[in-house]
CSV table of C-alpha atoms and ligand atoms in Angstrom, one decimal:
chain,number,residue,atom,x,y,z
A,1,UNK,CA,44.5,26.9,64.5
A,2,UNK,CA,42.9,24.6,62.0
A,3,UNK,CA,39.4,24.6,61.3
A,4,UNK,CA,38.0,21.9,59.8
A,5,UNK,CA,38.8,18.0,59.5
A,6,UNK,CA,40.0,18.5,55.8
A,7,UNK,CA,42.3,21.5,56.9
A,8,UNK,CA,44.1,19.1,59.6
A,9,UNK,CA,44.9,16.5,57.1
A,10,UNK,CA,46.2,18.6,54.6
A,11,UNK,CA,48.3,20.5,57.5
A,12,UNK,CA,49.4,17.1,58.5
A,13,UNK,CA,50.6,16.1,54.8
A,14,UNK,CA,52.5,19.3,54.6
A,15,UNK,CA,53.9,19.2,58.0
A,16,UNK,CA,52.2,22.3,59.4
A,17,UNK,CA,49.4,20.8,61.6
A,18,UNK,CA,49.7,22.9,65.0
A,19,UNK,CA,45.9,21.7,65.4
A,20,UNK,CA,44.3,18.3,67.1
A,21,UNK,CA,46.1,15.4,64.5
A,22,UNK,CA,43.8,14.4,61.7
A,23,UNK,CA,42.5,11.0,62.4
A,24,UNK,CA,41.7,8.0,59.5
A,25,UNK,CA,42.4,4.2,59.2
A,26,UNK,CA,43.0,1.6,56.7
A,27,UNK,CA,40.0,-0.3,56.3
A,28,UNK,CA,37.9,2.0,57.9
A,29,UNK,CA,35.2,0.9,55.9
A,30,UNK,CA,34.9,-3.0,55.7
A,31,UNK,CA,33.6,-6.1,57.2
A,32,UNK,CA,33.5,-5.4,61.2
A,33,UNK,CA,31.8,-2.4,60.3
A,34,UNK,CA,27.5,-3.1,60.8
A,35,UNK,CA,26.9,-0.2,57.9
A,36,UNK,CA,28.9,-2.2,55.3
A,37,UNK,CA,27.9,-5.7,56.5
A,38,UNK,CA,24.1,-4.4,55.5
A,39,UNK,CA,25.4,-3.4,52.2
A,40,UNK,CA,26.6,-6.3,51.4
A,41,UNK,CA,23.4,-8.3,52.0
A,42,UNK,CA,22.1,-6.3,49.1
A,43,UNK,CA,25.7,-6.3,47.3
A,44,UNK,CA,28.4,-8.3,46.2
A,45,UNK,CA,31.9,-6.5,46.7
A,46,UNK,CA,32.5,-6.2,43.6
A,47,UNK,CA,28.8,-3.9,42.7
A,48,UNK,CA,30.0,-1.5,45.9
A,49,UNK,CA,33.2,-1.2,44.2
A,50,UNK,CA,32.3,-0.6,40.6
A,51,UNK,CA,28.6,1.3,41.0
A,52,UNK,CA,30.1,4.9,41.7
A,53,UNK,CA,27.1,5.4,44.2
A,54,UNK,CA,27.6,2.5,46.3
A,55,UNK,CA,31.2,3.1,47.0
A,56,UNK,CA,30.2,6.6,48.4
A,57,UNK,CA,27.8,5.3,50.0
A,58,UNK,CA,30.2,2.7,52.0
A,59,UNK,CA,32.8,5.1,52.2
A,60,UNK,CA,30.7,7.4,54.2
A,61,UNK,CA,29.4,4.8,56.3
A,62,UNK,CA,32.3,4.7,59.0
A,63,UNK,CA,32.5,8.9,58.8
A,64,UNK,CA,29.3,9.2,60.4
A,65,UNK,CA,29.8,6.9,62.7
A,66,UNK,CA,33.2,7.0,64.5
A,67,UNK,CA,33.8,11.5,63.0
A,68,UNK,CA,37.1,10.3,61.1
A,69,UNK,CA,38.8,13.1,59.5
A,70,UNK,CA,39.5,11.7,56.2
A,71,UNK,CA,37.3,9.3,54.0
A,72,UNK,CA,39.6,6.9,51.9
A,73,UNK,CA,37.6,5.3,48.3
A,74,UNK,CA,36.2,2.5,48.6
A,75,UNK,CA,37.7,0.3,46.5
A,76,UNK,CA,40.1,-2.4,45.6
A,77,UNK,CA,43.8,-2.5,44.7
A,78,UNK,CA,43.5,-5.3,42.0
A,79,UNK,CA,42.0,-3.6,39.7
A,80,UNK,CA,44.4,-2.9,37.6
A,81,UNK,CA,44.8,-6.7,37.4
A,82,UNK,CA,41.9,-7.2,36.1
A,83,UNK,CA,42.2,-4.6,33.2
A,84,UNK,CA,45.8,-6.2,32.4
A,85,UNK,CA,43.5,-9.5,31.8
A,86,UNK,CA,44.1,-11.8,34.8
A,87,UNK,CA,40.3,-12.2,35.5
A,88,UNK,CA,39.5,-11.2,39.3
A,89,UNK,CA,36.9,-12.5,41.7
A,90,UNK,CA,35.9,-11.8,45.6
A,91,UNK,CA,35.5,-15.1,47.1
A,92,UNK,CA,35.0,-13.3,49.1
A,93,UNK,CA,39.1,-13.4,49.1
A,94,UNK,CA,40.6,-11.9,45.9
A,95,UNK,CA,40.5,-14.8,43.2
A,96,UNK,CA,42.3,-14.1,39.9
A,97,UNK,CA,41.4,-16.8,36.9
A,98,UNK,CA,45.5,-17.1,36.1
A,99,UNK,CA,48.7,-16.4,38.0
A,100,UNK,CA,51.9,-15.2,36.7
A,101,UNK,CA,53.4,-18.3,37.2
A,102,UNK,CA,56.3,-19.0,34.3
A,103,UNK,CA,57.8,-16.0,31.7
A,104,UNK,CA,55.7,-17.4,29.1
A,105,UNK,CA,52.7,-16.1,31.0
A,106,UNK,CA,53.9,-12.3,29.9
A,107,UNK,CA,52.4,-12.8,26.1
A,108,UNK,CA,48.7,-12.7,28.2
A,109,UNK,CA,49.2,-9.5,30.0
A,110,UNK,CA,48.0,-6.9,28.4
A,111,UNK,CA,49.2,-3.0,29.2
A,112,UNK,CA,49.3,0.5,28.5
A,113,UNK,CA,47.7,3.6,30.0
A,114,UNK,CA,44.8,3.5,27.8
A,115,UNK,CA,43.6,0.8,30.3
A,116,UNK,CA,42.9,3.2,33.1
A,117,UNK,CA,39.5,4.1,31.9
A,118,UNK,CA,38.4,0.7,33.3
A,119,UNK,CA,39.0,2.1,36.4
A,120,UNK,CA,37.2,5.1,35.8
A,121,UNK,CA,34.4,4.3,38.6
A,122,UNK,CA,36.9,4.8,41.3
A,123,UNK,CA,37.3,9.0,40.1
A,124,UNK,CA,33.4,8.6,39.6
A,125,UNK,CA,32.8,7.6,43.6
A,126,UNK,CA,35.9,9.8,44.2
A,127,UNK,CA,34.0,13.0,43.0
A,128,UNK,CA,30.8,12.0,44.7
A,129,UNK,CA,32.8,11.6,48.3
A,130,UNK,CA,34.4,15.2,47.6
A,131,UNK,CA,30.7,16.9,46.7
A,132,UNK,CA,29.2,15.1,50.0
A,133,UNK,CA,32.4,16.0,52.1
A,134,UNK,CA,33.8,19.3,51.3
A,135,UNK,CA,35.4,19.6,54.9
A,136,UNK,CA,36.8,16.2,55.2
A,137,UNK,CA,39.9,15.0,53.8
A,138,UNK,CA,39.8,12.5,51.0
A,139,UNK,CA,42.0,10.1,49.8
A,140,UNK,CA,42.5,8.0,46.5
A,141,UNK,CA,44.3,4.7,46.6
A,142,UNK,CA,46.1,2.1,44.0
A,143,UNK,CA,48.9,-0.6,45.1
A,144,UNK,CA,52.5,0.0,44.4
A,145,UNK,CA,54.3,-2.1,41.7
A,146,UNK,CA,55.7,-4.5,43.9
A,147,UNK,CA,52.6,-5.9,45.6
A,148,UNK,CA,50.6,-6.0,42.5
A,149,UNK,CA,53.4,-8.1,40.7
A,150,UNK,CA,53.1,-10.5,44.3
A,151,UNK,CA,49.3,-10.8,43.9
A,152,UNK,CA,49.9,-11.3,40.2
A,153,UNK,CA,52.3,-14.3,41.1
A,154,UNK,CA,50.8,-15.7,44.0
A,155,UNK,CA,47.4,-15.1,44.0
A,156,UNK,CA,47.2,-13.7,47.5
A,157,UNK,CA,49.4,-12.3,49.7
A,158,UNK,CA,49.9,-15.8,52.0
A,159,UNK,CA,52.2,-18.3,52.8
A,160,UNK,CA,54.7,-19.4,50.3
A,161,UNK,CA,56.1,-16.3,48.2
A,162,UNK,CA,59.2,-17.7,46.3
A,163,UNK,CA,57.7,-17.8,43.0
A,164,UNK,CA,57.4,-14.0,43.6
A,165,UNK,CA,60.7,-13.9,44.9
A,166,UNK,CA,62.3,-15.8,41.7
A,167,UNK,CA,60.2,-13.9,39.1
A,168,UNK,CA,62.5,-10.5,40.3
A,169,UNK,CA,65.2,-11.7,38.7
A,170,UNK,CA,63.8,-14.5,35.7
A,171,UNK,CA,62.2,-11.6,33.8
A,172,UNK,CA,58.7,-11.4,35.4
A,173,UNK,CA,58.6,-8.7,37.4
A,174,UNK,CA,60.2,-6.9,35.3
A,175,UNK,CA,57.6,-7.9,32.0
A,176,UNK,CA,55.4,-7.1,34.5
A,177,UNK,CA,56.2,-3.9,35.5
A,178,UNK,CA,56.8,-2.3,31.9
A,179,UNK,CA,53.1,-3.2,31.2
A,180,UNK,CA,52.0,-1.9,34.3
A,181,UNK,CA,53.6,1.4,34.9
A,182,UNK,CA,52.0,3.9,32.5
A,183,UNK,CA,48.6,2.1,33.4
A,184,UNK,CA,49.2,2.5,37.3
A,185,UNK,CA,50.3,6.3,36.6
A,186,UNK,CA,47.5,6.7,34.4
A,187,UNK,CA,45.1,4.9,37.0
A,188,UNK,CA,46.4,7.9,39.7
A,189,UNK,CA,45.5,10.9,37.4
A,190,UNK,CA,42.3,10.0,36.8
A,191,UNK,CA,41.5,9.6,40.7
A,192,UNK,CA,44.0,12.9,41.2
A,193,UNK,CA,41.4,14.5,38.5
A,194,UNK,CA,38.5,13.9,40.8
A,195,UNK,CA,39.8,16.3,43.3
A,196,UNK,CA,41.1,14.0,46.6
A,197,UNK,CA,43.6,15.5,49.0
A,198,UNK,CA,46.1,12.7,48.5
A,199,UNK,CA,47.1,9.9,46.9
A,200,UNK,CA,47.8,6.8,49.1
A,201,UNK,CA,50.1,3.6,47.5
A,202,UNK,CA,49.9,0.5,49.4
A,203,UNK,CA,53.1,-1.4,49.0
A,204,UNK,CA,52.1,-4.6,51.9
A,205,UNK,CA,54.2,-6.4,50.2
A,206,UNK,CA,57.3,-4.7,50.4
A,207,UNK,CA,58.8,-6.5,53.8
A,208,UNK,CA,59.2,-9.7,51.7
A,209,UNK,CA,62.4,-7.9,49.9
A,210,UNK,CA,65.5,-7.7,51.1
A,211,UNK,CA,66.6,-4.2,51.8
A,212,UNK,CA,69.0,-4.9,48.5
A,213,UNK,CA,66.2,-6.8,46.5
A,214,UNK,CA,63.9,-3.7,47.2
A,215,UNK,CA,66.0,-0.9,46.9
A,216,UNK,CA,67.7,-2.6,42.8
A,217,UNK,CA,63.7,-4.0,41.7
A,218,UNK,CA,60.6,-2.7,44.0
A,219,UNK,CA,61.9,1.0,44.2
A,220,UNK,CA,62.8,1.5,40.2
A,221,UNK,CA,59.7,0.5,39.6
A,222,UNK,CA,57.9,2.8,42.0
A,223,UNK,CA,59.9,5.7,40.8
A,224,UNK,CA,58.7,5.2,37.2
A,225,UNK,CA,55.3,5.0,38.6
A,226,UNK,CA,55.5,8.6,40.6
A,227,UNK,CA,58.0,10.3,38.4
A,228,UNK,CA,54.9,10.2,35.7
A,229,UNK,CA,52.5,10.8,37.9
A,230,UNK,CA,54.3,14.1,39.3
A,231,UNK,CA,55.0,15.0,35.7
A,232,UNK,CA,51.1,15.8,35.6
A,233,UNK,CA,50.3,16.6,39.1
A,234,UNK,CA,53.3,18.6,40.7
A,235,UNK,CA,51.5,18.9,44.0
A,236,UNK,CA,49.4,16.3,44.7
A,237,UNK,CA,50.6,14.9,47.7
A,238,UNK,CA,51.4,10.8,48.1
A,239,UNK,CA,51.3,8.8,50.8
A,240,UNK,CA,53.4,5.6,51.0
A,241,UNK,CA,52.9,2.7,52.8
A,242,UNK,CA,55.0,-0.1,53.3
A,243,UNK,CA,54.8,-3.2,56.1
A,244,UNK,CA,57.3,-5.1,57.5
A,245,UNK,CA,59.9,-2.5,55.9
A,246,UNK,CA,62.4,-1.0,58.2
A,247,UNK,CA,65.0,2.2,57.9
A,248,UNK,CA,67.3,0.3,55.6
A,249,UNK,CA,64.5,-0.3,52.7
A,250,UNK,CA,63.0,3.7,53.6
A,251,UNK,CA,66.5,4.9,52.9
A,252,UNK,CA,65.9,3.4,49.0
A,253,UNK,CA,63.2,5.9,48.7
A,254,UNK,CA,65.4,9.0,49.5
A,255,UNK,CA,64.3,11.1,46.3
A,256,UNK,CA,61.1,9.9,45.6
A,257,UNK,CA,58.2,12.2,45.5
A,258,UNK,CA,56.8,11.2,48.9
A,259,UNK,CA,55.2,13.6,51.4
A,260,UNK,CA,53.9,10.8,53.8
A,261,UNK,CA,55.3,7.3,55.2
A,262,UNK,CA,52.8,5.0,56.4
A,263,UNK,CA,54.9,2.5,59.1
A,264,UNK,CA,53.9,-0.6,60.7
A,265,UNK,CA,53.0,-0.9,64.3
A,266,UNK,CA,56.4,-3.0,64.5
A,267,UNK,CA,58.2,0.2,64.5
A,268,UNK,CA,58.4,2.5,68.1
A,269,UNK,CA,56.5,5.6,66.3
A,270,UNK,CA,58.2,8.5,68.4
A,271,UNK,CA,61.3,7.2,67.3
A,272,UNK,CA,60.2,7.0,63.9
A,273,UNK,CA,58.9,10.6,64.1
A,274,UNK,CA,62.1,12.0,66.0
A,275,UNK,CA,64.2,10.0,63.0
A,276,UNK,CA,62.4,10.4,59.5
A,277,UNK,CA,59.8,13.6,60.5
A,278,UNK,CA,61.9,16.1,59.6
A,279,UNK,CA,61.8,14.3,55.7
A,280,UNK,CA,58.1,13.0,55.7
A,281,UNK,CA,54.7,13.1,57.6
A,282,UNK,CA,54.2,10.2,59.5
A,283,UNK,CA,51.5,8.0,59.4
A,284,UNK,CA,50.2,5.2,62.1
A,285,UNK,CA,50.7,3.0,63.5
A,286,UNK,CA,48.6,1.0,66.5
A,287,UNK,CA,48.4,-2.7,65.8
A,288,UNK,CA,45.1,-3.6,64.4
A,289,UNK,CA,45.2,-6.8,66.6
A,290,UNK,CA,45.1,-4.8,69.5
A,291,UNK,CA,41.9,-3.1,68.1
A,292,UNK,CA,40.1,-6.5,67.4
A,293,UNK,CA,41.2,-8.3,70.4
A,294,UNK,CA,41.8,-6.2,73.7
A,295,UNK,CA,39.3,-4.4,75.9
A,296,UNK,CA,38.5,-1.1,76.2
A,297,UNK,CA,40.8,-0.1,79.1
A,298,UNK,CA,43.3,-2.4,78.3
A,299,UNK,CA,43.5,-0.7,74.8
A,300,UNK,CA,43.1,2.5,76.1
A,301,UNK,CA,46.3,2.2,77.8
A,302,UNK,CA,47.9,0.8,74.9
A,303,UNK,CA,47.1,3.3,72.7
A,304,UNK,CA,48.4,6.3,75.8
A,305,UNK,CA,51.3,4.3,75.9
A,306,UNK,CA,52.3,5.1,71.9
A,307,UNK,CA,50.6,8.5,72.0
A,308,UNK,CA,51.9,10.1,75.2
A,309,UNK,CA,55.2,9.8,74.5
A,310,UNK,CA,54.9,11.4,70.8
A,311,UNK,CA,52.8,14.0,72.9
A,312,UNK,CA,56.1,14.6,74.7
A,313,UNK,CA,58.2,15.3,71.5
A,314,UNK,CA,56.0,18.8,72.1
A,315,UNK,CA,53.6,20.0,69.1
A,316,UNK,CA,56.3,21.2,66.6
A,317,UNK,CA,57.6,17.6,66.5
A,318,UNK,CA,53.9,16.2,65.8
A,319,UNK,CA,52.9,18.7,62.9
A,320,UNK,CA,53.3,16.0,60.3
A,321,UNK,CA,51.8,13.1,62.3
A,322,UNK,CA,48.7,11.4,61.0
A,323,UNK,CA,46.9,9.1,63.8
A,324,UNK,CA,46.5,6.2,61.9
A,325,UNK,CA,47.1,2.2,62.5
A,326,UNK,CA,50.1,-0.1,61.5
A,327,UNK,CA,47.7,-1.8,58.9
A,328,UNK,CA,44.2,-2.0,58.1
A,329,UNK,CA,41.2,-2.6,60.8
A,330,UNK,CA,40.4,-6.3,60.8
A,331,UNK,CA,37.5,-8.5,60.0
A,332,UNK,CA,36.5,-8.9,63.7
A,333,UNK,CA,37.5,-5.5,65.5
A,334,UNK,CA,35.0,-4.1,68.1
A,335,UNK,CA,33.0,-0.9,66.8
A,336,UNK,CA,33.1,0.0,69.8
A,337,UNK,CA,36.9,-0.1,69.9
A,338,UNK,CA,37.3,2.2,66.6
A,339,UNK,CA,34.7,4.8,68.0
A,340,UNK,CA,36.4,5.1,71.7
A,341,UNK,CA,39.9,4.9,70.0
A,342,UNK,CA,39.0,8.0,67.6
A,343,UNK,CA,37.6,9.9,70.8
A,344,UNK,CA,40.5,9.3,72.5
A,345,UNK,CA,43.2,10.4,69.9
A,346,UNK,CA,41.1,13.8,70.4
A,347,UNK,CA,41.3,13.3,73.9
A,348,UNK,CA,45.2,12.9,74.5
A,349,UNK,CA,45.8,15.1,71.7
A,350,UNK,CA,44.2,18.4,73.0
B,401,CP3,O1,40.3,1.4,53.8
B,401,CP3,C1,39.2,1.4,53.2
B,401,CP3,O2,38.1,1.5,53.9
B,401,CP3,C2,39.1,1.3,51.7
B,401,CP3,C3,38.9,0.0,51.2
B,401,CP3,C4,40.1,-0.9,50.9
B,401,CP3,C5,39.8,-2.3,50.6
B,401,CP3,N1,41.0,-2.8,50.2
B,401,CP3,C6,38.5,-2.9,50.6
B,401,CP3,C7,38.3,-4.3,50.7
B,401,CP3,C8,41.4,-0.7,50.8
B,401,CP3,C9,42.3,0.5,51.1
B,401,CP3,C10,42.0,-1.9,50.3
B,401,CP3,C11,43.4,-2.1,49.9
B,401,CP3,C12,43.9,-3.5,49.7
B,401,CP3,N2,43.3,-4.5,49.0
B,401,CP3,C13,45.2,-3.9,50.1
B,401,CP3,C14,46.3,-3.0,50.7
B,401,CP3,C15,46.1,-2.8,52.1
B,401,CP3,C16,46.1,-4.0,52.9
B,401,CP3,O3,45.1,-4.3,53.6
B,401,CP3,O4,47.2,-4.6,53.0
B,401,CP3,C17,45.4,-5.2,49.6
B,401,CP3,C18,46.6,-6.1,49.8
B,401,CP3,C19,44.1,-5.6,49.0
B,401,CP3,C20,43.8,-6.9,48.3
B,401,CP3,C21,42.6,-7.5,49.0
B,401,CP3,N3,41.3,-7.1,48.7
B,401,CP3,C22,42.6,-8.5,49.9
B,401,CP3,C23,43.9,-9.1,50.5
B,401,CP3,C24,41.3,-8.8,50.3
B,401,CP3,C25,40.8,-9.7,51.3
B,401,CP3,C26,40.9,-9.0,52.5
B,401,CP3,C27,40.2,-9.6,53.7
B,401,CP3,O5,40.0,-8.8,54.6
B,401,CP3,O6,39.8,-10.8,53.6
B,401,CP3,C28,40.5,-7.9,49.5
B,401,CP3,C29,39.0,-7.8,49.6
B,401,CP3,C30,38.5,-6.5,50.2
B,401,CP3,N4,39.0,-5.3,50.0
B,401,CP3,C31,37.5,-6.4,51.2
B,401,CP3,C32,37.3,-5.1,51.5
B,401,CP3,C33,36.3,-4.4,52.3
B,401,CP3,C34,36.6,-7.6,51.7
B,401,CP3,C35,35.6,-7.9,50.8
B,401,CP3,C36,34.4,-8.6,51.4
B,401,CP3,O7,34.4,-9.7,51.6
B,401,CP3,O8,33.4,-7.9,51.7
C-alpha cells in the first residue's frame, strides 16, 4: 500500500499504484482560486512567475487548500518565446511584441540551448516546492513544439489558425523548430535538475493537425525534443498532453519516450484506459466546464458517472490512472467544486 501522496504519483507514472489514485489538475493554481487572486493584487503575473519565491508560494496555495497529491510549477509555457526574442506580455492574456507571420520573420528568432538559463527561475521555484514538499509529487512543465510554433504564429491559441497551418509546410515551423529544440530540451534539464517527479509537455494545440499533418511535422519535432532530453535523463518520467487529439494522432507517438497520456474529456476514459493502459498511464479527464458551471450534486454525479465505471475495470486496470481533468480549471470554477471533487475521487476510489 502506498504511503504518502508523492509515492501514489510516482506509482501511478510507473503503472504500479495498487493505492487510492493520486489526484492533481491543470491550472490548479490560477485565477478562480481566492489564494492567487490575493497575490496578484500585490503582483503582476509575470513577478509570480519569474521571483522563485512567489511561484512557490502560488504553487502551494491550492495544496493546502483542496490536499492535491502533486504540486505542478507555477509558471508559463511562453517562455521560451520570450528568450527566442518575440517580446511577451500578460495582458493579462499572453501578448507577444511580433508574430511569426512571413519566412522572413526566421532571421529575428534567435536559438540555441544556451538560452535556457533565462528560464532558470522556473528550476529555482522548482527546488523550493521539492524542499517544502518532500511527500508530494511535483511536476515541471514546458509546451511541446507544436503549440509553441501556433502561439508564435498566431499570437494566442483563438479563432483563425491557418497562418499556423500554412507555415507547416512554407518553411516556418520547421525554422522554427530547429531554433527551438536544443533550447526546449535544454529548458527540461534544468527543471529535471531541480529534482521534480515528472516532466509534463502540453501540446493544446495538437487537435488542429490532421492525424497525417501531426504524425509527418508535430511528432518529429517532439521526438528531437525528448530523444535529447532522455539522452541526459534516462528515467525521468514525461507526461504528454494533447487536446482534441484522438487514437489515430496517439498512434504517431508509438516509440516516443512517454510514460503518461494526458486525454481530453472528449474521450470515454475507461475505454481509453482498457485501450492504451497497458502502453501508458493515463491521465484525466473531467470537463473543466462541468467544474465551473454545474452544482455540487449534479457534478457529483457526473464525476461517479466517469469514475465508477473505471472503478469496475477492478484495481489492476487503474494502477496507471492519474485523476486529473480533460484540461485546465477555468477562470470562474467554484472552490467549492475543486475541494468536494478532490474528496470525492478519495471517496469513490477507496
Ligand atoms: O497548472 C498550474 O497551476 C500551473 C500554471 C500554468 C499556467 N499556465 C499559469 C497561467 C500552466 C500549467 C500553464 C500552461 C499553459 N499556458 C498552457 C498549456 C495548458 C493549457 O491551459 O492549455 C498554455 C496554452 C499557456 C499559455 C497561456 N498563458 C494562456 C493561454 C494564458 C491565458 C489563460 C487564461 O486563462 O486567460 C496564460 C496566462 C496564464 N498562465 C495565467 C495563469 C494562472 C493567467 C494569468 C493571470 O491573468 O493571472
Amino acid at each position: 500500500m502506498n504511503s504518502n501522496a508523492r509515492q501514489r504519483f510516482v506509482d501511478a507514472l510507473h503503472r504500479r499504484n495498487t493505492g487510492l489514485p493520486p489526484v492533481w489538475f491543470m491550472r490548479q493554481a490560477g485565477r478562480y482560486h481566492s489564494h492567487y487572486q490575493e497575490l496578484k493584487k500585490r503582483h503582476s503575473f509575470m513577478e509570480l512567475c519569474k521571483q522563485p519565491k512567489l511561484a512557490a508560494e502560488v504553487t502551494y496555495g491550492p495544496m493546502e487548500a483542496f490536499g492535491f497529491d502533486a504540486a505542478i510549477l507555477f509558471s508559463d509555457l511562453l517562455f521560451p518565446l520570450e528568450a527566442m526574442g518575440m517580446g511577451l506580455d500578460y495582458l493579462p492574456g499572453p501578448r507577444l511584441d511580433w508574430h511569426l507571420r512571413r519566412s522572413e520573420d526566421l532571421k529575428r528568432l534567435k536559438g540555441g540551448a544556451d538560452l535556457a538559463s533565462r528560464m532558470d527561475f522556473q528550476a529555482e521555484a522548482l527546488r523550493l516546492i521539492r524542499a517544502h514538499y518532500p511527500d508530494k509529487g511535483l511536476i515541471g512543465f514546458v509546451g511541446a513544439p507544436l503549440t509553441l510554433y501556433f502561439y508564435a504564429v498566431e499570437g494566442s491559441h483563438q479563432g483563425d489558425v491557418s497562418s499556423a497551418i500554412a507555415g507547416l509546410t512554407d518553411g516556418r515551423f520547421e525554422g522554427f523548430t530547429a531554433r527551438l529544440v536544443d533550447l526546449l530540451a535544454e529548458n527540461m534539464c534544468l527543471q529535471a535538475e531541480a529534482g521534480p517527479d515528472a516532466i509534463a509537455l502540453f501540446d493544446t494545440c495538437g487537435g488542429e493537425l490532421s492525424p497525417e499533418q501531426y504524425a509527418r511535422h508535430a511528432v518529429p519535432a517532439l521526438e528531437l525534443v525528448l530523444k535529447k532530453f532522455r539522452a541526459r535523463y534516462p528515467l525521468m518520467p514525461l507526461i504528454y498532453y494533447s487536446r482534441g487529439t484522438d487514437a489515430a494522432h496517439w498512434l504517431a507517438l508509438d516509440g516516443l519516450p512517454i510514460q503518461c497520456m494526458g486525454v481530453d474529456w472528449r474521450h470515454d476514459l475507461s475505454q481509453v484506459v482498457r485501450e492504451w493502459g497497458g502502453k501508458y498511464s493515463i491521465q484525466g479527464n473531467l470537463d473543466p466546464e462541468w467544474l465551473r458551471d454545474l452544482k455540487w450534486p449534479e457534478l457529483e454525479a457526473r464525476a461517479r458517472s466517469v469514475w465508477e465505471p473505471l472503478k469496475a475495470l477492478g484495481p489492476e486496470a487503474r494502477k496507471g490512472w492519474v485523476c486529473a481533468l480533460g484540461h485546465g480549471v477555468l477562470q470562474q470554477t467554484p472552490e467549492e467544486n475543486v475541494r468536494n471533487l478532490v474528496r470525492l475521487s478519495r471517496e469513490v476510489f477507496r
